[in-house]
Amino acid sequence: MNIPILLLTIIFAFWLHYEIAKSNKQDKLRNQSFWRKEKQANSARRRDISNLDYITVALDRLPLKDHEDDTINSYRDTIVKLADQKIVNLTGLTNTELKFQYGAANLELLAEYDSNYTKLVSILHIWGERLYNRGNVSDAIAVLEYAVSCYTDAVKTYRLLAAIYKEQNTPDKINHLIDIIPNTKMLRKDAFLRELKQQKDC
């Protein structure tokens, strides 16, 4: 015997109401948990941050000579200015986690240092990319390899450098990129490692 459509509608309505109520309850619990942790984090005492893994920009490893391309010079100048700033990679840590670990009073400084890191690896990539596109391959390699030495998590940097290695008939250098990636904070590392291995072998 077929179940009347009205009964099915009533059953569905009850089920939908239950799921919505359950979802709302879970959201409320998550919010309560978040604000409880945030309150605790805001009370965390300041800790010493002098021993963080700060990055010192090694300007002697980068091509600093003037270029006919003003954009390339502007990228260089930005990196030179960053060399005087404190830089640290805090990718993957939320503000709440930073406050827990280092104290709420250090949050503003840590955000600044992390922002400097993001700026560093971003500028290094577009600097290297522009050098490469302008035919200055050796300088492009130097800049991109330096970005890798800073454990950048920018997939595009590794991808471009691997492509240059292939063009230069030095595919074995891709092995170094493969070794570096597990130590980065890159997302979906395994998939990208497979991509690089295929690129090296093809």
PDB file of C-alpha atoms in Angstrom:
ATOM      1  CA  MET A   1       0.000   0.000   0.000  1.00  0.00           C
ATOM      2  CA  ASN A   2       1.406   3.402  -0.973  1.00  0.00           C
ATOM      3  CA  ILE A   3       2.126   5.822   1.834  1.00  0.00           C
ATOM      4  CA  PRO A   4       0.019   8.937   1.348  1.00  0.00           C
ATOM      5  CA  ILE A   5       1.917  11.954   0.063  1.00  0.00           C
ATOM      6  CA  LEU A   6       0.685  13.978   3.040  1.00  0.00           C
ATOM      7  CA  LEU A   7       2.285  11.523   5.467  1.00  0.00           C
ATOM      8  CA  LEU A   8       5.565  11.629   3.563  1.00  0.00           C
ATOM      9  CA  THR A   9       5.469  15.414   3.680  1.00  0.00           C
ATOM     10  CA  ILE A  10       4.894  15.375   7.439  1.00  0.00           C
ATOM     11  CA  ILE A  11       7.749  12.909   7.979  1.00  0.00           C
ATOM     12  CA  PHE A  12      10.072  15.019   5.845  1.00  0.00           C
ATOM     13  CA  ALA A  13       9.092  18.179   7.721  1.00  0.00           C
ATOM     14  CA  PHE A  14       9.851  16.523  11.090  1.00  0.00           C
ATOM     15  CA  TRP A  15      13.183  15.236   9.777  1.00  0.00           C
ATOM     16  CA  LEU A  16      14.129  18.646   8.385  1.00  0.00           C
ATOM     17  CA  HIS A  17      13.197  20.354  11.648  1.00  0.00           C
ATOM     18  CA  TYR A  18      15.325  17.841  13.568  1.00  0.00           C
ATOM     19  CA  GLU A  19      18.357  18.352  11.306  1.00  0.00           C
ATOM     20  CA  ILE A  20      18.082  22.141  11.493  1.00  0.00           C
ATOM     21  CA  ALA A  21      17.801  22.026  15.283  1.00  0.00           C
ATOM     22  CA  LYS A  22      20.797  19.684  15.509  1.00  0.00           C
ATOM     23  CA  SER A  23      22.861  21.922  13.233  1.00  0.00           C
ATOM     24  CA  ASN A  24      21.929  25.020  15.240  1.00  0.00           C
ATOM     25  CA  LYS A  25      22.903  23.289  18.461  1.00  0.00           C
ATOM     26  CA  GLN A  26      26.263  22.251  17.017  1.00  0.00           C
ATOM     27  CA  ASP A  27      26.891  25.791  15.777  1.00  0.00           C
ATOM     28  CA  LYS A  28      26.050  27.157  19.210  1.00  0.00           C
ATOM     29  CA  LEU A  29      28.438  24.726  20.888  1.00  0.00           C
ATOM     30  CA  ARG A  30      31.205  25.612  18.441  1.00  0.00           C
ATOM     31  CA  ASN A  31      30.666  29.306  19.045  1.00  0.00           C
ATOM     32  CA  GLN A  32      30.699  28.818  22.798  1.00  0.00           C
ATOM     33  CA  SER A  33      33.903  26.798  22.528  1.00  0.00           C
ATOM     34  CA  PHE A  34      35.516  29.428  20.301  1.00  0.00           C
ATOM     35  CA  TRP A  35      34.703  32.315  22.612  1.00  0.00           C
ATOM     36  CA  ARG A  36      35.782  30.323  25.651  1.00  0.00           C
ATOM     37  CA  LYS A  37      39.169  29.663  24.030  1.00  0.00           C
ATOM     38  CA  GLU A  38      39.388  33.253  22.825  1.00  0.00           C
ATOM     39  CA  LYS A  39      38.796  34.510  26.361  1.00  0.00           C
ATOM     40  CA  GLN A  40      41.512  32.235  27.690  1.00  0.00           C
ATOM     41  CA  ALA A  41      43.856  33.301  24.890  1.00  0.00           C
ATOM     42  CA  ASN A  42      43.263  36.975  25.632  1.00  0.00           C
ATOM     43  CA  SER A  43      44.421  36.316  29.183  1.00  0.00           C
ATOM     44  CA  ALA A  44      47.605  34.513  28.118  1.00  0.00           C
ATOM     45  CA  ARG A  45      50.728  36.181  29.450  1.00  0.00           C
ATOM     46  CA  ARG A  46      53.354  37.664  27.158  1.00  0.00           C
ATOM     47  CA  ARG A  47      56.105  35.194  26.292  1.00  0.00           C
ATOM     48  CA  ASP A  48      59.590  35.667  24.911  1.00  0.00           C
ATOM     49  CA  ILE A  49      59.481  35.694  21.097  1.00  0.00           C
ATOM     50  CA  SER A  50      63.163  36.400  20.532  1.00  0.00           C
ATOM     51  CA  ASN A  51      63.892  32.749  19.767  1.00  0.00           C
ATOM     52  CA  LEU A  52      61.398  32.322  16.936  1.00  0.00           C
ATOM     53  CA  ASP A  53      62.702  31.051  13.602  1.00  0.00           C
ATOM     54  CA  TYR A  54      63.287  34.499  12.137  1.00  0.00           C
ATOM     55  CA  ILE A  55      64.368  34.853   8.532  1.00  0.00           C
ATOM     56  CA  THR A  56      67.346  37.059   7.772  1.00  0.00           C
ATOM     57  CA  VAL A  57      67.235  38.132   4.139  1.00  0.00           C
ATOM     58  CA  ALA A  58      70.554  37.158   2.527  1.00  0.00           C
ATOM     59  CA  LEU A  59      70.925  40.009   0.053  1.00  0.00           C
ATOM     60  CA  ASP A  60      74.249  38.619  -1.163  1.00  0.00           C
ATOM     61  CA  ARG A  61      72.345  35.709  -2.709  1.00  0.00           C
ATOM     62  CA  LEU A  62      70.108  37.952  -4.796  1.00  0.00           C
ATOM     63  CA  PRO A  63      70.716  39.921  -8.030  1.00  0.00           C
ATOM     64  CA  LEU A  64      70.715  43.515  -6.785  1.00  0.00           C
ATOM     65  CA  LYS A  65      72.178  45.275  -9.833  1.00  0.00           C
ATOM     66  CA  ASP A  66      70.064  47.858 -11.622  1.00  0.00           C
ATOM     67  CA  HIS A  67      67.892  46.545 -14.415  1.00  0.00           C
ATOM     68  CA  GLU A  68      66.491  48.334 -17.438  1.00  0.00           C
ATOM     69  CA  ASP A  69      63.045  47.230 -16.263  1.00  0.00           C
ATOM     70  CA  ASP A  70      61.837  49.599 -13.527  1.00  0.00           C
ATOM     71  CA  THR A  71      59.346  47.030 -12.267  1.00  0.00           C
ATOM     72  CA  ILE A  72      62.138  44.563 -11.612  1.00  0.00           C
ATOM     73  CA  ASN A  73      64.046  47.287  -9.769  1.00  0.00           C
ATOM     74  CA  SER A  74      60.984  48.020  -7.638  1.00  0.00           C
ATOM     75  CA  TYR A  75      60.734  44.350  -6.621  1.00  0.00           C
ATOM     76  CA  ARG A  76      64.418  44.391  -5.680  1.00  0.00           C
ATOM     77  CA  ASP A  77      63.982  47.580  -3.649  1.00  0.00           C
ATOM     78  CA  THR A  78      61.045  46.059  -1.763  1.00  0.00           C
ATOM     79  CA  ILE A  79      63.134  43.038  -0.781  1.00  0.00           C
ATOM     80  CA  VAL A  80      66.027  45.276   0.299  1.00  0.00           C
ATOM     81  CA  LYS A  81      63.657  47.208   2.573  1.00  0.00           C
ATOM     82  CA  LEU A  82      62.276  43.967   3.992  1.00  0.00           C
ATOM     83  CA  ALA A  83      65.798  42.938   4.945  1.00  0.00           C
ATOM     84  CA  ASP A  84      65.603  45.496   7.771  1.00  0.00           C
ATOM     85  CA  GLN A  85      62.350  44.037   9.110  1.00  0.00           C
ATOM     86  CA  LYS A  86      61.650  41.064  11.333  1.00  0.00           C
ATOM     87  CA  ILE A  87      60.259  38.174   9.330  1.00  0.00           C
ATOM     88  CA  VAL A  88      58.809  34.888  10.527  1.00  0.00           C
ATOM     89  CA  ASN A  89      56.573  32.299   8.930  1.00  0.00           C
ATOM     90  CA  LEU A  90      53.494  31.702  11.090  1.00  0.00           C
ATOM     91  CA  THR A  91      51.346  30.207   8.348  1.00  0.00           C
ATOM     92  CA  GLY A  92      48.670  27.873   9.670  1.00  0.00           C
ATOM     93  CA  LEU A  93      48.396  29.410  13.135  1.00  0.00           C
ATOM     94  CA  THR A  94      45.215  31.294  13.996  1.00  0.00           C
ATOM     95  CA  ASN A  95      45.226  34.477  16.062  1.00  0.00           C
ATOM     96  CA  THR A  96      43.806  32.504  18.979  1.00  0.00           C
ATOM     97  CA  GLU A  97      46.629  29.958  18.745  1.00  0.00           C
ATOM     98  CA  LEU A  98      49.224  32.725  18.529  1.00  0.00           C
ATOM     99  CA  LYS A  99      47.853  34.369  21.658  1.00  0.00           C
ATOM    100  CA  PHE A 100      47.864  31.048  23.512  1.00  0.00           C
ATOM    101  CA  GLN A 101      51.468  30.329  22.551  1.00  0.00           C
ATOM    102  CA  TYR A 102      53.040  33.760  22.800  1.00  0.00           C
ATOM    103  CA  GLY A 103      50.635  35.946  24.743  1.00  0.00           C
ATOM    104  CA  ALA A 104      47.962  38.343  23.564  1.00  0.00           C
ATOM    105  CA  ALA A 105      50.300  41.310  23.932  1.00  0.00           C
ATOM    106  CA  ASN A 106      52.539  39.909  21.190  1.00  0.00           C
ATOM    107  CA  LEU A 107      49.774  39.373  18.640  1.00  0.00           C
ATOM    108  CA  GLU A 108      50.199  42.670  16.800  1.00  0.00           C
ATOM    109  CA  LEU A 109      53.941  42.178  16.434  1.00  0.00           C
ATOM    110  CA  LEU A 110      53.563  38.581  15.313  1.00  0.00           C
ATOM    111  CA  ALA A 111      50.957  39.567  12.740  1.00  0.00           C
ATOM    112  CA  GLU A 112      53.397  42.147  11.381  1.00  0.00           C
ATOM    113  CA  TYR A 113      56.263  39.656  11.196  1.00  0.00           C
ATOM    114  CA  ASP A 114      54.073  37.081   9.480  1.00  0.00           C
ATOM    115  CA  SER A 115      52.813  39.706   7.037  1.00  0.00           C
ATOM    116  CA  ASN A 116      56.443  40.473   6.217  1.00  0.00           C
ATOM    117  CA  TYR A 117      56.987  36.803   5.412  1.00  0.00           C
ATOM    118  CA  THR A 118      53.994  36.706   3.102  1.00  0.00           C
ATOM    119  CA  LYS A 119      55.255  39.838   1.378  1.00  0.00           C
ATOM    120  CA  LEU A 120      58.758  38.383   1.093  1.00  0.00           C
ATOM    121  CA  VAL A 121      57.805  35.165  -0.668  1.00  0.00           C
ATOM    122  CA  SER A 122      55.187  36.901  -2.815  1.00  0.00           C
ATOM    123  CA  ILE A 123      57.614  39.527  -4.093  1.00  0.00           C
ATOM    124  CA  LEU A 124      60.355  36.954  -4.602  1.00  0.00           C
ATOM    125  CA  HIS A 125      58.028  34.979  -6.846  1.00  0.00           C
ATOM    126  CA  ILE A 126      56.897  37.858  -9.045  1.00  0.00           C
ATOM    127  CA  TRP A 127      60.471  39.171  -9.177  1.00  0.00           C
ATOM    128  CA  GLY A 128      61.790  35.823 -10.342  1.00  0.00           C
ATOM    129  CA  GLU A 129      58.911  35.361 -12.746  1.00  0.00           C
ATOM    130  CA  ARG A 130      59.455  38.759 -14.349  1.00  0.00           C
ATOM    131  CA  LEU A 131      63.188  38.161 -14.677  1.00  0.00           C
ATOM    132  CA  TYR A 132      62.455  34.863 -16.379  1.00  0.00           C
ATOM    133  CA  ASN A 133      59.906  36.416 -18.740  1.00  0.00           C
ATOM    134  CA  ARG A 134      62.463  39.099 -19.634  1.00  0.00           C
ATOM    135  CA  GLY A 135      65.006  36.427 -20.542  1.00  0.00           C
ATOM    136  CA  ASN A 136      67.257  36.839 -17.497  1.00  0.00           C
ATOM    137  CA  VAL A 137      67.131  33.179 -16.571  1.00  0.00           C
ATOM    138  CA  SER A 138      70.163  32.975 -14.290  1.00  0.00           C
ATOM    139  CA  ASP A 139      68.926  35.819 -12.093  1.00  0.00           C
ATOM    140  CA  ALA A 140      65.427  34.334 -12.111  1.00  0.00           C
ATOM    141  CA  ILE A 141      66.813  31.033 -10.840  1.00  0.00           C
ATOM    142  CA  ALA A 142      68.722  32.824  -8.065  1.00  0.00           C
ATOM    143  CA  VAL A 143      65.604  34.639  -6.870  1.00  0.00           C
ATOM    144  CA  LEU A 144      63.303  31.616  -7.061  1.00  0.00           C
ATOM    145  CA  GLU A 145      65.850  29.346  -5.378  1.00  0.00           C
ATOM    146  CA  TYR A 146      66.145  31.860  -2.576  1.00  0.00           C
ATOM    147  CA  ALA A 147      62.365  31.800  -2.146  1.00  0.00           C
ATOM    148  CA  VAL A 148      62.562  28.023  -1.854  1.00  0.00           C
ATOM    149  CA  SER A 149      65.314  28.334   0.760  1.00  0.00           C
ATOM    150  CA  CYS A 150      62.830  30.429   2.783  1.00  0.00           C
ATOM    151  CA  TYR A 151      60.419  27.453   2.634  1.00  0.00           C
ATOM    152  CA  THR A 152      57.830  29.345   0.651  1.00  0.00           C
ATOM    153  CA  ASP A 153      54.521  27.500   0.413  1.00  0.00           C
ATOM    154  CA  ALA A 154      53.727  29.075  -2.981  1.00  0.00           C
ATOM    155  CA  VAL A 155      53.196  26.173  -5.361  1.00  0.00           C
ATOM    156  CA  LYS A 156      53.700  28.469  -8.353  1.00  0.00           C
ATOM    157  CA  THR A 157      57.287  29.173  -7.280  1.00  0.00           C
ATOM    158  CA  TYR A 158      58.239  25.493  -7.229  1.00  0.00           C
ATOM    159  CA  ARG A 159      56.328  24.872 -10.441  1.00  0.00           C
ATOM    160  CA  LEU A 160      58.113  27.664 -12.305  1.00  0.00           C
ATOM    161  CA  LEU A 161      61.515  26.679 -10.975  1.00  0.00           C
ATOM    162  CA  ALA A 162      60.941  23.048 -11.942  1.00  0.00           C
ATOM    163  CA  ALA A 163      59.953  24.145 -15.459  1.00  0.00           C
ATOM    164  CA  ILE A 164      63.143  26.213 -15.749  1.00  0.00           C
ATOM    165  CA  TYR A 165      65.220  23.249 -14.589  1.00  0.00           C
ATOM    166  CA  LYS A 166      63.649  21.155 -17.337  1.00  0.00           C
ATOM    167  CA  GLU A 167      64.349  23.850 -19.931  1.00  0.00           C
ATOM    168  CA  GLN A 168      67.944  24.054 -18.732  1.00  0.00           C
ATOM    169  CA  ASN A 169      68.327  20.266 -19.033  1.00  0.00           C
ATOM    170  CA  THR A 170      68.938  19.945 -15.294  1.00  0.00           C
ATOM    171  CA  PRO A 171      65.840  17.963 -14.213  1.00  0.00           C
ATOM    172  CA  ASP A 172      67.775  16.327 -11.380  1.00  0.00           C
ATOM    173  CA  LYS A 173      67.632  19.672  -9.555  1.00  0.00           C
ATOM    174  CA  ILE A 174      63.914  19.043  -9.125  1.00  0.00           C
ATOM    175  CA  ASN A 175      64.946  16.494  -6.495  1.00  0.00           C
ATOM    176  CA  HIS A 176      65.937  19.365  -4.215  1.00  0.00           C
ATOM    177  CA  LEU A 177      62.455  20.858  -4.515  1.00  0.00           C
ATOM    178  CA  ILE A 178      60.958  17.461  -3.736  1.00  0.00           C
ATOM    179  CA  ASP A 179      63.122  17.268  -0.598  1.00  0.00           C
ATOM    180  CA  ILE A 180      62.166  20.781   0.551  1.00  0.00           C
ATOM    181  CA  ILE A 181      58.383  20.567   0.142  1.00  0.00           C
ATOM    182  CA  PRO A 182      57.687  18.194   3.094  1.00  0.00           C
ATOM    183  CA  ASN A 183      59.255  20.807   5.394  1.00  0.00           C
ATOM    184  CA  THR A 184      56.978  23.613   4.186  1.00  0.00           C
ATOM    185  CA  LYS A 185      53.479  24.534   5.323  1.00  0.00           C
ATOM    186  CA  MET A 186      52.090  23.967   1.846  1.00  0.00           C
ATOM    187  CA  LEU A 187      48.611  22.481   1.502  1.00  0.00           C
ATOM    188  CA  ARG A 188      48.079  19.260  -0.475  1.00  0.00           C
ATOM    189  CA  LYS A 189      51.778  18.434  -0.478  1.00  0.00           C
ATOM    190  CA  ASP A 190      51.368  14.836  -1.602  1.00  0.00           C
ATOM    191  CA  ALA A 191      49.525  15.722  -4.796  1.00  0.00           C
ATOM    192  CA  PHE A 192      52.080  18.365  -5.711  1.00  0.00           C
ATOM    193  CA  LEU A 193      54.994  16.037  -4.955  1.00  0.00           C
ATOM    194  CA  ARG A 194      53.517  13.521  -7.386  1.00  0.00           C
ATOM    195  CA  GLU A 195      53.218  16.282  -9.984  1.00  0.00           C
ATOM    196  CA  LEU A 196      56.867  17.252  -9.584  1.00  0.00           C
ATOM    197  CA  LYS A 197      58.058  13.645  -9.777  1.00  0.00           C
ATOM    198  CA  GLN A 198      56.108  13.151 -12.987  1.00  0.00           C
ATOM    199  CA  GLN A 199      57.510  16.394 -14.386  1.00  0.00           C
ATOM    200  CA  LYS A 200      61.046  15.271 -13.549  1.00  0.00           C
ATOM    201  CA  ASP A 201      60.643  11.855 -15.143  1.00  0.00           C
ATOM    202  CA  CYS A 202      58.791  12.801 -18.310  1.00  0.00           C
TER     203      CYS A 202
END
